[in-house]
């Protein structure tokens, strides 16, 4: 009998009615003869409410105590969902992170899973019970409660699926699958029946938001078959696995975009070697994520350096760099806020060197100025003015024919 | 260096401001050079909110899942209180029930503590930290989360105090100590500086409400020195221990009372032997607590039986008994609701047989009819009309001179 892992996020569990709906969907899988492990997040706004309580006590809570506080959120969800399943006549048992055997490294608020002890889960599965496990949380070997950081529940689901050898890990969410682009802005966007880990990884990192990149990476490393699907609609989602059976050679698979980006330029950096490392060290120490980095030569002694960060980090980035102006050794800083990043993703790009050029040409034809560029083997990103983001995404979606279902036979 | 355990109830932690106040009081003890273990309940209305969520899902939640749900309440309190202490510069660390080593029997919703593994607590105390432990909860040897039932946090505090050999266990609550009677109704009531376990046990069982009887029993069995005191005022409370140094021989120590009592009389019970046991078995199976029981002979074959229960259980008691009328074998049932119980308590009664007679005489002088009586070595209880409860309590308080501080020398 096959085992599946099903993950429900907080918005799919925000009320007791939604919890009952989720229970119905879970019961359907059980009726189909599957062994089922469910992984859940905290209900809707619970985490925000807990954060507010902590904020009333202190501005600098110890991370250990924050983990202690926040992990209560999933514990409420698992108990209520287990009750809802049992009420429907489907025996279920809830497990906290430590009861589910999720062992993490000794780090609070952003721990990595180092082991999954499945004996407890396997024992209850053998009794015919559905396991409802708390996502996002684990325990160190010393018995300290930890959390896995953003996207933690996705990671828990994938880790459990890998550990128990589940045939598939379903990520149930607000959308019905992974789309060629965001349908709210690109009306022709359509759902992809399948996509590779690497493509999903680029899309996830590019802000597509359906699935946390860390979970995708974990799934790739452990060859866990993922499916992103609706938590309410009963239609096939998007399967993420190594071998993409359909549309294998389609060059571009999706267009992702992300707004609220700032380009920050450091002028007159004196020593390229130490300057570069000290700039990015100081930003990392202050939890400022840097995305695209471009370095340009000005004269023999000095360089200019541009990089993109999120708008919200702009003031902090400027402050920390200015405070170390002497040590780093630069002349001045300039910011340009309100930018956006548009990216095309597809594993077929590796063997199609003309794709990036085609992208730049299309944007140029529309008078959209490209301010920064970044490429990987399977994606090309361009930073442009925020106002151009939607139209750029729509044009790229049309250019690469993403709105059309392509028959396997027709692909070159 | 002496160690103390301090317990705060939910009403002393109902807001983040109150949590900060509690942290101040705890910090004071630390400054006095004590090692401190704090035990807390869930914040104010948290338990009610969680119960409501469960009620929206099912009318019959599994006890295991209710324990899973409710234990999140204390987990929120311990993390917030630890943050508040740390914010004040007093290092603190929070422990759930299982982290604090509270091992219980394998029963959900009303488990008894069978072991306390103190190594984790002692390690952190040795580091100079305050331990903030979740009350009310424990873990079985199989790693199942359990709760201790009503008064569970008091029991946790006493169990930890016993296990680590604390010099005292402070129960911080809404009142400043144990009084000779309820000051809201008996204006002359005064705080007792000390009281014995047995006296406290009778008072606790009689509805005095400051301390759960189970915790008092645990304290008695393990000779833990308890002190009931205010969670906000800095004044001495009431010490509960074996040897009462002051007022040792005072005959009566307190007057307790409790309203909303029903007397239920079963007429014409045919078989005294099987009838009695089947009546009280069926009531116990239906969670109906019976207090005073009186049996009277009518003729050779039949007896009448009266017992007191809480008003709220009246309908249920009548229903279950009527439904088994044939099996038990009785003629009919009569109820008298709206009664009250007034009790005098004092360990000196053992050697003063006249005390009960004095009580009955005083009540008779006031035309207060006694409907049922129950006695133990250290208490006398009388069931009377509810309307007479307050005046009876006041008269008895006066009769036994409880409003006057008695010098040790003056006692007979």
Short mmCIF file of N, CA and C in Angstrom, two decimals, chain A residues 124-281:
data_model
loop_
_atom_site.label_atom_id
_atom_site.label_comp_id
_atom_site.label_asym_id
_atom_site.label_seq_id
_atom_site.Cartn_x
_atom_site.Cartn_y
_atom_site.Cartn_z
N UNK A 124 2.41 3.91 14.07
CA UNK A 124 1.01 4.36 14.02
C UNK A 124 0.41 4.15 12.63
N UNK A 125 1.22 4.28 11.57
CA UNK A 125 0.72 3.98 10.22
C UNK A 125 0.31 2.52 10.13
N UNK A 126 1.11 1.66 10.76
CA UNK A 126 0.82 0.22 10.74
C UNK A 126 -0.49 -0.09 11.45
N UNK A 127 -0.87 0.79 12.39
CA UNK A 127 -2.16 0.61 13.07
C UNK A 127 -3.33 1.15 12.24
N UNK A 128 -3.01 1.66 11.04
CA UNK A 128 -4.06 2.16 10.15
C UNK A 128 -4.44 3.60 10.41
N UNK A 129 -3.64 4.29 11.22
CA UNK A 129 -3.98 5.68 11.56
C UNK A 129 -3.36 6.67 10.59
N UNK A 130 -4.03 7.80 10.44
CA UNK A 130 -3.45 8.93 9.73
C UNK A 130 -2.58 9.68 10.73
N UNK A 131 -1.38 10.05 10.30
CA UNK A 131 -0.49 10.84 11.16
C UNK A 131 -0.67 12.30 10.80
N UNK A 132 -0.91 13.15 11.79
CA UNK A 132 -0.96 14.59 11.54
C UNK A 132 0.22 15.22 12.27
N UNK A 133 1.25 15.58 11.51
CA UNK A 133 2.50 16.05 12.10
C UNK A 133 2.63 17.56 11.99
N UNK A 134 3.22 18.16 13.00
CA UNK A 134 3.46 19.61 13.01
C UNK A 134 4.61 19.94 12.08
N UNK A 135 4.37 20.81 11.11
CA UNK A 135 5.45 21.27 10.25
C UNK A 135 6.29 22.32 10.95
N UNK A 136 7.40 22.72 10.31
CA UNK A 136 8.14 23.93 10.73
C UNK A 136 8.98 23.71 11.97
N UNK A 137 8.75 22.61 12.71
CA UNK A 137 9.41 22.46 14.00
C UNK A 137 10.16 21.15 14.14
N UNK A 138 11.20 21.16 14.96
CA UNK A 138 11.95 19.96 15.24
C UNK A 138 12.52 20.00 16.63
N UNK A 139 13.45 19.10 16.89
CA UNK A 139 14.05 19.03 18.21
C UNK A 139 15.53 18.68 18.03
N UNK A 140 16.39 19.25 18.87
CA UNK A 140 17.80 18.88 18.80
C UNK A 140 18.01 17.57 19.56
N UNK A 141 19.20 17.02 19.42
CA UNK A 141 19.47 15.78 20.15
C UNK A 141 19.47 16.01 21.67
N UNK A 142 19.62 17.26 22.11
CA UNK A 142 19.55 17.61 23.54
C UNK A 142 18.13 17.87 24.02
N UNK A 143 17.13 17.76 23.13
CA UNK A 143 15.76 18.00 23.55
C UNK A 143 15.35 19.46 23.54
N UNK A 144 16.04 20.28 22.75
CA UNK A 144 15.63 21.68 22.61
C UNK A 144 14.69 21.80 21.41
N UNK A 145 13.62 22.57 21.56
CA UNK A 145 12.67 22.78 20.46
C UNK A 145 13.23 23.82 19.50
N UNK A 146 13.23 23.47 18.21
CA UNK A 146 13.77 24.38 17.18
C UNK A 146 12.71 24.61 16.10
N UNK A 147 12.94 25.64 15.28
CA UNK A 147 12.09 25.83 14.09
C UNK A 147 12.98 25.89 12.85
N UNK A 148 12.35 25.66 11.70
CA UNK A 148 13.10 25.47 10.46
C UNK A 148 13.18 26.73 9.61
N UNK A 149 12.59 27.83 10.10
CA UNK A 149 12.63 29.07 9.32
C UNK A 149 11.57 29.09 8.23
N UNK A 150 11.64 30.09 7.38
CA UNK A 150 10.62 30.28 6.35
C UNK A 150 10.48 29.05 5.46
N UNK A 151 9.26 28.72 5.11
CA UNK A 151 9.01 27.55 4.26
C UNK A 151 9.24 26.25 5.00
N UNK A 152 9.31 26.34 6.32
CA UNK A 152 9.68 25.17 7.11
C UNK A 152 8.70 24.01 7.00
N UNK A 153 7.41 24.31 6.86
CA UNK A 153 6.43 23.22 6.78
C UNK A 153 6.59 22.43 5.48
N UNK A 154 6.90 23.13 4.38
CA UNK A 154 7.19 22.43 3.12
C UNK A 154 8.38 21.49 3.32
N UNK A 155 9.40 21.99 4.00
CA UNK A 155 10.60 21.19 4.21
C UNK A 155 10.29 19.97 5.08
N UNK A 156 9.49 20.16 6.13
CA UNK A 156 9.09 19.03 6.97
C UNK A 156 8.40 17.96 6.12
N UNK A 157 7.47 18.40 5.26
CA UNK A 157 6.70 17.46 4.44
C UNK A 157 7.64 16.65 3.54
N UNK A 158 8.57 17.34 2.90
CA UNK A 158 9.49 16.65 1.99
C UNK A 158 10.41 15.71 2.77
N UNK A 159 10.88 16.17 3.92
CA UNK A 159 11.79 15.33 4.72
C UNK A 159 11.08 14.07 5.19
N UNK A 160 9.82 14.20 5.63
CA UNK A 160 9.08 13.02 6.06
C UNK A 160 8.83 12.08 4.88
N UNK A 161 8.48 12.67 3.72
CA UNK A 161 8.24 11.85 2.52
C UNK A 161 9.50 11.06 2.16
N UNK A 162 10.65 11.73 2.23
CA UNK A 162 11.92 11.05 1.92
C UNK A 162 12.19 9.93 2.93
N UNK A 163 11.97 10.25 4.23
CA UNK A 163 12.33 9.31 5.29
C UNK A 163 11.47 8.05 5.27
N UNK A 164 10.19 8.21 4.98
CA UNK A 164 9.32 7.02 5.00
C UNK A 164 9.14 6.43 3.60
N UNK A 165 9.83 7.00 2.61
CA UNK A 165 9.74 6.46 1.26
C UNK A 165 8.35 6.61 0.66
N UNK A 166 7.74 7.78 0.86
CA UNK A 166 6.39 8.03 0.32
C UNK A 166 6.44 8.06 -1.20
N UNK A 167 5.34 7.65 -1.83
CA UNK A 167 5.33 7.67 -3.29
C UNK A 167 5.20 9.09 -3.84
N UNK A 168 4.61 9.98 -3.03
CA UNK A 168 4.50 11.37 -3.46
C UNK A 168 4.25 12.27 -2.26
N UNK A 169 4.70 13.52 -2.40
CA UNK A 169 4.46 14.54 -1.37
C UNK A 169 3.59 15.63 -2.00
N UNK A 170 2.35 15.76 -1.53
CA UNK A 170 1.42 16.76 -2.07
C UNK A 170 1.51 18.04 -1.26
N UNK A 171 1.76 19.15 -1.94
CA UNK A 171 1.77 20.44 -1.26
C UNK A 171 0.46 21.13 -1.61
N UNK A 172 -0.50 21.14 -0.66
CA UNK A 172 -1.81 21.72 -0.92
C UNK A 172 -1.78 23.19 -0.56
N UNK A 173 -2.19 24.02 -1.49
CA UNK A 173 -2.02 25.45 -1.29
C UNK A 173 -3.18 26.23 -1.91
N UNK A 174 -3.04 27.57 -1.95
CA UNK A 174 -4.12 28.43 -2.46
C UNK A 174 -4.28 28.35 -3.97
N UNK A 175 -3.26 27.90 -4.68
CA UNK A 175 -3.31 27.84 -6.14
C UNK A 175 -3.41 26.39 -6.57
N UNK A 176 -3.79 26.17 -7.81
CA UNK A 176 -4.04 24.80 -8.27
C UNK A 176 -2.78 24.15 -8.84
N UNK A 177 -1.67 24.89 -8.89
CA UNK A 177 -0.45 24.30 -9.41
C UNK A 177 0.58 25.38 -9.71
N UNK A 178 1.61 24.99 -10.44
CA UNK A 178 2.64 25.94 -10.86
C UNK A 178 2.27 26.44 -12.25
N UNK A 179 2.22 27.74 -12.42
CA UNK A 179 1.79 28.33 -13.68
C UNK A 179 2.98 28.86 -14.47
N UNK A 180 2.76 29.05 -15.77
CA UNK A 180 3.82 29.61 -16.62
C UNK A 180 4.15 31.04 -16.20
N UNK A 181 3.19 31.70 -15.55
CA UNK A 181 3.45 33.00 -14.95
C UNK A 181 2.30 33.26 -13.97
N UNK A 182 2.33 34.40 -13.28
CA UNK A 182 1.29 34.69 -12.29
C UNK A 182 -0.01 35.07 -13.01
N UNK A 183 -1.06 34.23 -12.92
CA UNK A 183 -2.29 34.48 -13.69
C UNK A 183 -3.00 35.78 -13.32
N UNK A 184 -2.69 36.35 -12.15
CA UNK A 184 -3.31 37.61 -11.78
C UNK A 184 -2.85 38.74 -12.70
N UNK A 185 -1.62 38.59 -13.22
CA UNK A 185 -1.06 39.68 -14.04
C UNK A 185 -0.89 39.27 -15.50
N UNK A 186 -0.73 37.98 -15.73
CA UNK A 186 -0.53 37.50 -17.10
C UNK A 186 -1.71 36.57 -17.41
N UNK A 187 -2.77 37.13 -18.01
CA UNK A 187 -4.02 36.37 -18.15
C UNK A 187 -3.85 35.08 -18.94
N UNK A 188 -2.89 35.02 -19.84
CA UNK A 188 -2.72 33.81 -20.64
C UNK A 188 -1.93 32.71 -19.91
N UNK A 189 -1.50 33.00 -18.72
CA UNK A 189 -0.72 32.00 -17.98
C UNK A 189 -1.52 30.71 -17.83
N UNK A 190 -0.86 29.57 -17.93
CA UNK A 190 -1.58 28.30 -17.76
C UNK A 190 -0.80 27.40 -16.82
N UNK A 191 -1.49 26.43 -16.28
CA UNK A 191 -0.87 25.52 -15.32
C UNK A 191 0.01 24.52 -16.04
N UNK A 192 1.19 24.29 -15.53
CA UNK A 192 2.09 23.30 -16.11
C UNK A 192 1.77 21.93 -15.50
N UNK A 193 1.62 20.89 -16.33
CA UNK A 193 1.37 19.57 -15.74
C UNK A 193 2.58 19.04 -14.98
N UNK A 194 3.77 19.41 -15.45
CA UNK A 194 4.96 18.97 -14.73
C UNK A 194 6.12 19.92 -14.98
N UNK A 195 7.10 19.82 -14.13
CA UNK A 195 8.25 20.73 -14.20
C UNK A 195 9.40 20.03 -13.47
N UNK A 196 10.63 20.36 -13.84
CA UNK A 196 11.77 19.70 -13.19
C UNK A 196 12.13 20.42 -11.89
N UNK A 197 12.87 19.73 -11.03
CA UNK A 197 13.32 20.34 -9.78
C UNK A 197 14.07 21.65 -10.03
N UNK A 198 15.00 21.61 -11.00
CA UNK A 198 15.82 22.79 -11.23
C UNK A 198 15.00 23.98 -11.70
N UNK A 199 14.05 23.70 -12.57
CA UNK A 199 13.18 24.78 -13.03
C UNK A 199 12.36 25.33 -11.86
N UNK A 200 11.81 24.43 -11.06
CA UNK A 200 11.01 24.85 -9.90
C UNK A 200 11.87 25.66 -8.94
N UNK A 201 13.10 25.22 -8.78
CA UNK A 201 14.03 25.91 -7.88
C UNK A 201 14.24 27.35 -8.32
N UNK A 202 14.44 27.54 -9.62
CA UNK A 202 14.61 28.90 -10.11
C UNK A 202 13.33 29.70 -9.94
N UNK A 203 12.20 29.07 -10.25
CA UNK A 203 10.92 29.78 -10.11
C UNK A 203 10.64 30.10 -8.65
N UNK A 204 10.92 29.16 -7.77
CA UNK A 204 10.68 29.37 -6.34
C UNK A 204 11.56 30.50 -5.83
N UNK A 205 12.83 30.47 -6.20
CA UNK A 205 13.75 31.52 -5.79
C UNK A 205 13.37 32.86 -6.38
N UNK A 206 12.71 32.85 -7.53
CA UNK A 206 12.36 34.09 -8.21
C UNK A 206 11.05 34.67 -7.71
N UNK A 207 10.55 34.16 -6.63
CA UNK A 207 9.39 34.78 -6.03
C UNK A 207 8.06 34.24 -6.52
N UNK A 208 8.05 33.07 -7.17
CA UNK A 208 6.78 32.51 -7.60
C UNK A 208 5.94 32.11 -6.40
N UNK A 209 6.60 31.82 -5.28
CA UNK A 209 5.89 31.79 -3.99
C UNK A 209 5.09 30.55 -3.68
N UNK A 210 4.87 29.63 -4.60
CA UNK A 210 4.05 28.46 -4.28
C UNK A 210 4.76 27.45 -3.40
N UNK A 211 6.05 27.41 -3.50
CA UNK A 211 6.80 26.34 -2.84
C UNK A 211 8.14 26.91 -2.41
N UNK A 212 8.55 26.58 -1.19
CA UNK A 212 9.80 27.16 -0.71
C UNK A 212 11.01 26.49 -1.36
N UNK A 213 11.98 27.28 -1.84
CA UNK A 213 13.14 26.71 -2.55
C UNK A 213 13.87 25.65 -1.74
N UNK A 214 13.92 25.84 -0.42
CA UNK A 214 14.63 24.88 0.41
C UNK A 214 13.97 23.50 0.33
N UNK A 215 12.64 23.51 0.28
CA UNK A 215 11.91 22.24 0.18
C UNK A 215 12.17 21.59 -1.18
N UNK A 216 12.24 22.43 -2.23
CA UNK A 216 12.49 21.89 -3.58
C UNK A 216 13.88 21.26 -3.63
N UNK A 217 14.84 21.95 -3.04
CA UNK A 217 16.21 21.45 -3.01
C UNK A 217 16.28 20.11 -2.28
N UNK A 218 15.60 20.06 -1.13
CA UNK A 218 15.55 18.83 -0.35
C UNK A 218 14.92 17.71 -1.18
N UNK A 219 13.83 18.04 -1.89
CA UNK A 219 13.14 17.04 -2.72
C UNK A 219 14.06 16.56 -3.83
N UNK A 220 14.80 17.50 -4.42
CA UNK A 220 15.73 17.12 -5.49
C UNK A 220 16.81 16.17 -4.95
N UNK A 221 17.38 16.55 -3.82
CA UNK A 221 18.46 15.74 -3.26
C UNK A 221 18.02 14.34 -2.88
N UNK A 222 16.76 14.21 -2.48
CA UNK A 222 16.25 12.91 -2.04
C UNK A 222 15.29 12.29 -3.05
N UNK A 223 15.20 12.92 -4.24
CA UNK A 223 14.33 12.40 -5.31
C UNK A 223 12.92 12.12 -4.83
N UNK A 224 12.36 13.11 -4.11
CA UNK A 224 10.96 13.00 -3.68
C UNK A 224 10.07 13.62 -4.76
N UNK A 225 9.08 12.86 -5.20
CA UNK A 225 8.13 13.37 -6.19
C UNK A 225 7.15 14.32 -5.50
N UNK A 226 7.17 15.58 -5.96
CA UNK A 226 6.31 16.60 -5.35
C UNK A 226 5.12 16.88 -6.24
N UNK A 227 4.00 17.27 -5.65
CA UNK A 227 2.90 17.80 -6.46
C UNK A 227 2.31 18.99 -5.75
N UNK A 228 2.29 20.14 -6.46
CA UNK A 228 1.63 21.33 -5.94
C UNK A 228 0.20 21.30 -6.44
N UNK A 229 -0.77 21.36 -5.51
CA UNK A 229 -2.17 21.31 -5.95
C UNK A 229 -3.05 22.10 -4.99
N UNK A 230 -4.28 22.31 -5.39
CA UNK A 230 -5.21 23.11 -4.61
C UNK A 230 -5.60 22.41 -3.32
N UNK A 231 -5.78 23.18 -2.26
CA UNK A 231 -6.25 22.58 -1.01
C UNK A 231 -7.76 22.41 -1.02
N UNK A 232 -8.45 23.01 -1.99
CA UNK A 232 -9.92 22.89 -2.02
C UNK A 232 -10.44 22.22 -3.29
N UNK A 233 -9.84 22.52 -4.45
CA UNK A 233 -10.31 21.96 -5.72
C UNK A 233 -9.73 20.58 -5.93
N UNK A 234 -10.55 19.70 -6.52
CA UNK A 234 -10.08 18.34 -6.78
C UNK A 234 -9.62 18.21 -8.23
N UNK A 235 -8.55 18.90 -8.58
CA UNK A 235 -8.00 18.77 -9.94
C UNK A 235 -6.50 18.53 -9.84
N UNK A 236 -5.96 17.91 -10.90
CA UNK A 236 -4.53 17.61 -10.87
C UNK A 236 -3.71 18.88 -10.75
N UNK A 237 -2.63 18.81 -10.00
CA UNK A 237 -1.75 19.95 -9.84
C UNK A 237 -0.56 19.86 -10.78
N UNK A 238 0.55 20.37 -10.34
CA UNK A 238 1.80 20.30 -11.10
C UNK A 238 2.76 19.36 -10.40
N UNK A 239 3.23 18.39 -11.14
CA UNK A 239 4.17 17.43 -10.57
C UNK A 239 5.59 17.93 -10.78
N UNK A 240 6.39 17.86 -9.72
CA UNK A 240 7.77 18.29 -9.80
C UNK A 240 8.65 17.06 -9.56
N UNK A 241 9.37 16.65 -10.60
CA UNK A 241 10.26 15.50 -10.43
C UNK A 241 11.38 15.57 -11.46
N UNK A 242 12.29 14.62 -11.35
CA UNK A 242 13.50 14.70 -12.17
C UNK A 242 13.19 14.61 -13.65
N UNK A 243 12.48 13.56 -14.03
CA UNK A 243 12.17 13.33 -15.44
C UNK A 243 10.87 13.99 -15.80
N UNK A 244 10.91 14.99 -16.61
CA UNK A 244 9.69 15.64 -17.03
C UNK A 244 9.21 14.96 -18.29
N UNK A 245 8.10 14.28 -18.20
CA UNK A 245 7.66 13.46 -19.32
C UNK A 245 7.12 14.32 -20.48
N UNK A 246 6.38 15.34 -20.12
CA UNK A 246 5.76 16.18 -21.15
C UNK A 246 6.61 17.43 -21.39
N UNK A 247 6.49 17.96 -22.58
CA UNK A 247 7.07 19.27 -22.91
C UNK A 247 8.54 19.35 -22.54
N UNK A 248 9.20 18.24 -22.69
CA UNK A 248 10.55 18.11 -22.16
C UNK A 248 11.50 19.15 -22.71
N UNK A 249 11.35 19.40 -23.98
CA UNK A 249 12.34 20.25 -24.61
C UNK A 249 11.90 21.69 -24.80
N UNK A 250 10.78 22.01 -24.21
CA UNK A 250 10.33 23.39 -24.33
C UNK A 250 11.41 24.29 -23.72
N UNK A 251 11.84 25.28 -24.48
CA UNK A 251 12.98 26.07 -24.04
C UNK A 251 12.66 26.87 -22.77
N UNK A 252 11.60 27.66 -22.81
CA UNK A 252 11.23 28.45 -21.65
C UNK A 252 9.97 27.85 -21.03
N UNK A 253 9.97 27.66 -19.71
CA UNK A 253 8.84 27.02 -19.04
C UNK A 253 7.99 28.02 -18.25
N UNK A 254 8.60 29.13 -17.87
CA UNK A 254 7.83 30.07 -17.06
C UNK A 254 8.45 31.45 -17.02
N UNK A 255 7.62 32.43 -16.71
CA UNK A 255 8.09 33.81 -16.54
C UNK A 255 7.76 34.21 -15.10
N UNK A 256 8.79 34.53 -14.34
CA UNK A 256 8.59 34.95 -12.95
C UNK A 256 8.92 36.43 -12.83
N UNK A 257 8.30 37.09 -11.84
CA UNK A 257 8.64 38.49 -11.64
C UNK A 257 8.47 38.87 -10.18
N UNK A 258 9.12 39.93 -9.81
CA UNK A 258 9.22 40.32 -8.40
C UNK A 258 9.43 41.81 -8.36
N UNK A 259 8.61 42.52 -7.57
CA UNK A 259 8.75 43.98 -7.52
C UNK A 259 9.49 44.42 -6.25
N UNK A 260 9.52 45.73 -6.03
CA UNK A 260 10.13 46.31 -4.83
C UNK A 260 11.60 45.96 -4.70
N UNK A 261 12.32 46.19 -5.78
CA UNK A 261 13.76 45.93 -5.77
C UNK A 261 14.51 47.26 -5.86
N UNK A 262 15.61 47.35 -5.15
CA UNK A 262 16.45 48.55 -5.17
C UNK A 262 17.82 48.19 -5.75
N UNK A 263 18.31 49.06 -6.63
CA UNK A 263 19.70 48.90 -7.08
C UNK A 263 20.56 49.88 -6.29
N UNK A 264 21.57 49.36 -5.69
CA UNK A 264 22.46 50.19 -4.89
C UNK A 264 23.84 50.18 -5.56
N UNK A 265 24.39 51.36 -5.81
CA UNK A 265 25.70 51.42 -6.46
C UNK A 265 26.73 52.07 -5.55
N UNK A 266 27.84 51.37 -5.37
CA UNK A 266 28.96 51.89 -4.56
C UNK A 266 30.01 52.42 -5.54
N UNK A 267 30.28 53.75 -5.47
CA UNK A 267 31.24 54.35 -6.39
C UNK A 267 32.62 54.45 -5.76
N UNK A 268 33.62 54.30 -6.61
CA UNK A 268 35.00 54.56 -6.19
C UNK A 268 35.52 53.61 -5.13
N UNK A 269 35.22 52.33 -5.32
CA UNK A 269 35.72 51.33 -4.37
C UNK A 269 37.23 51.18 -4.59
N UNK A 270 38.01 51.41 -3.52
CA UNK A 270 39.46 51.52 -3.71
C UNK A 270 40.13 50.19 -3.95
N UNK A 271 39.90 49.27 -3.04
CA UNK A 271 40.61 47.99 -3.17
C UNK A 271 39.62 46.90 -3.52
N UNK A 272 39.70 46.47 -4.74
CA UNK A 272 38.72 45.53 -5.26
C UNK A 272 38.65 44.26 -4.41
N UNK A 273 39.81 43.74 -3.99
CA UNK A 273 39.86 42.46 -3.27
C UNK A 273 39.20 42.53 -1.90
N UNK A 274 39.75 43.37 -1.02
CA UNK A 274 39.20 43.44 0.34
C UNK A 274 37.87 44.19 0.36
N UNK A 275 37.72 45.17 -0.54
CA UNK A 275 36.49 45.96 -0.58
C UNK A 275 35.28 45.11 -0.84
N UNK A 276 35.36 44.26 -1.86
CA UNK A 276 34.23 43.41 -2.22
C UNK A 276 33.81 42.50 -1.06
N UNK A 277 34.80 41.83 -0.49
CA UNK A 277 34.44 40.88 0.56
C UNK A 277 33.91 41.60 1.79
N UNK A 278 34.49 42.78 2.11
CA UNK A 278 33.98 43.45 3.31
C UNK A 278 32.57 43.99 3.09
N UNK A 279 32.25 44.45 1.90
CA UNK A 279 30.89 44.94 1.64
C UNK A 279 29.87 43.82 1.84
N UNK A 280 30.13 42.66 1.25
CA UNK A 280 29.11 41.61 1.32
C UNK A 280 29.10 40.88 2.67
N UNK A 281 30.25 40.92 3.36
CA UNK A 281 30.25 40.38 4.73
C UNK A 281 29.37 41.23 5.64
#
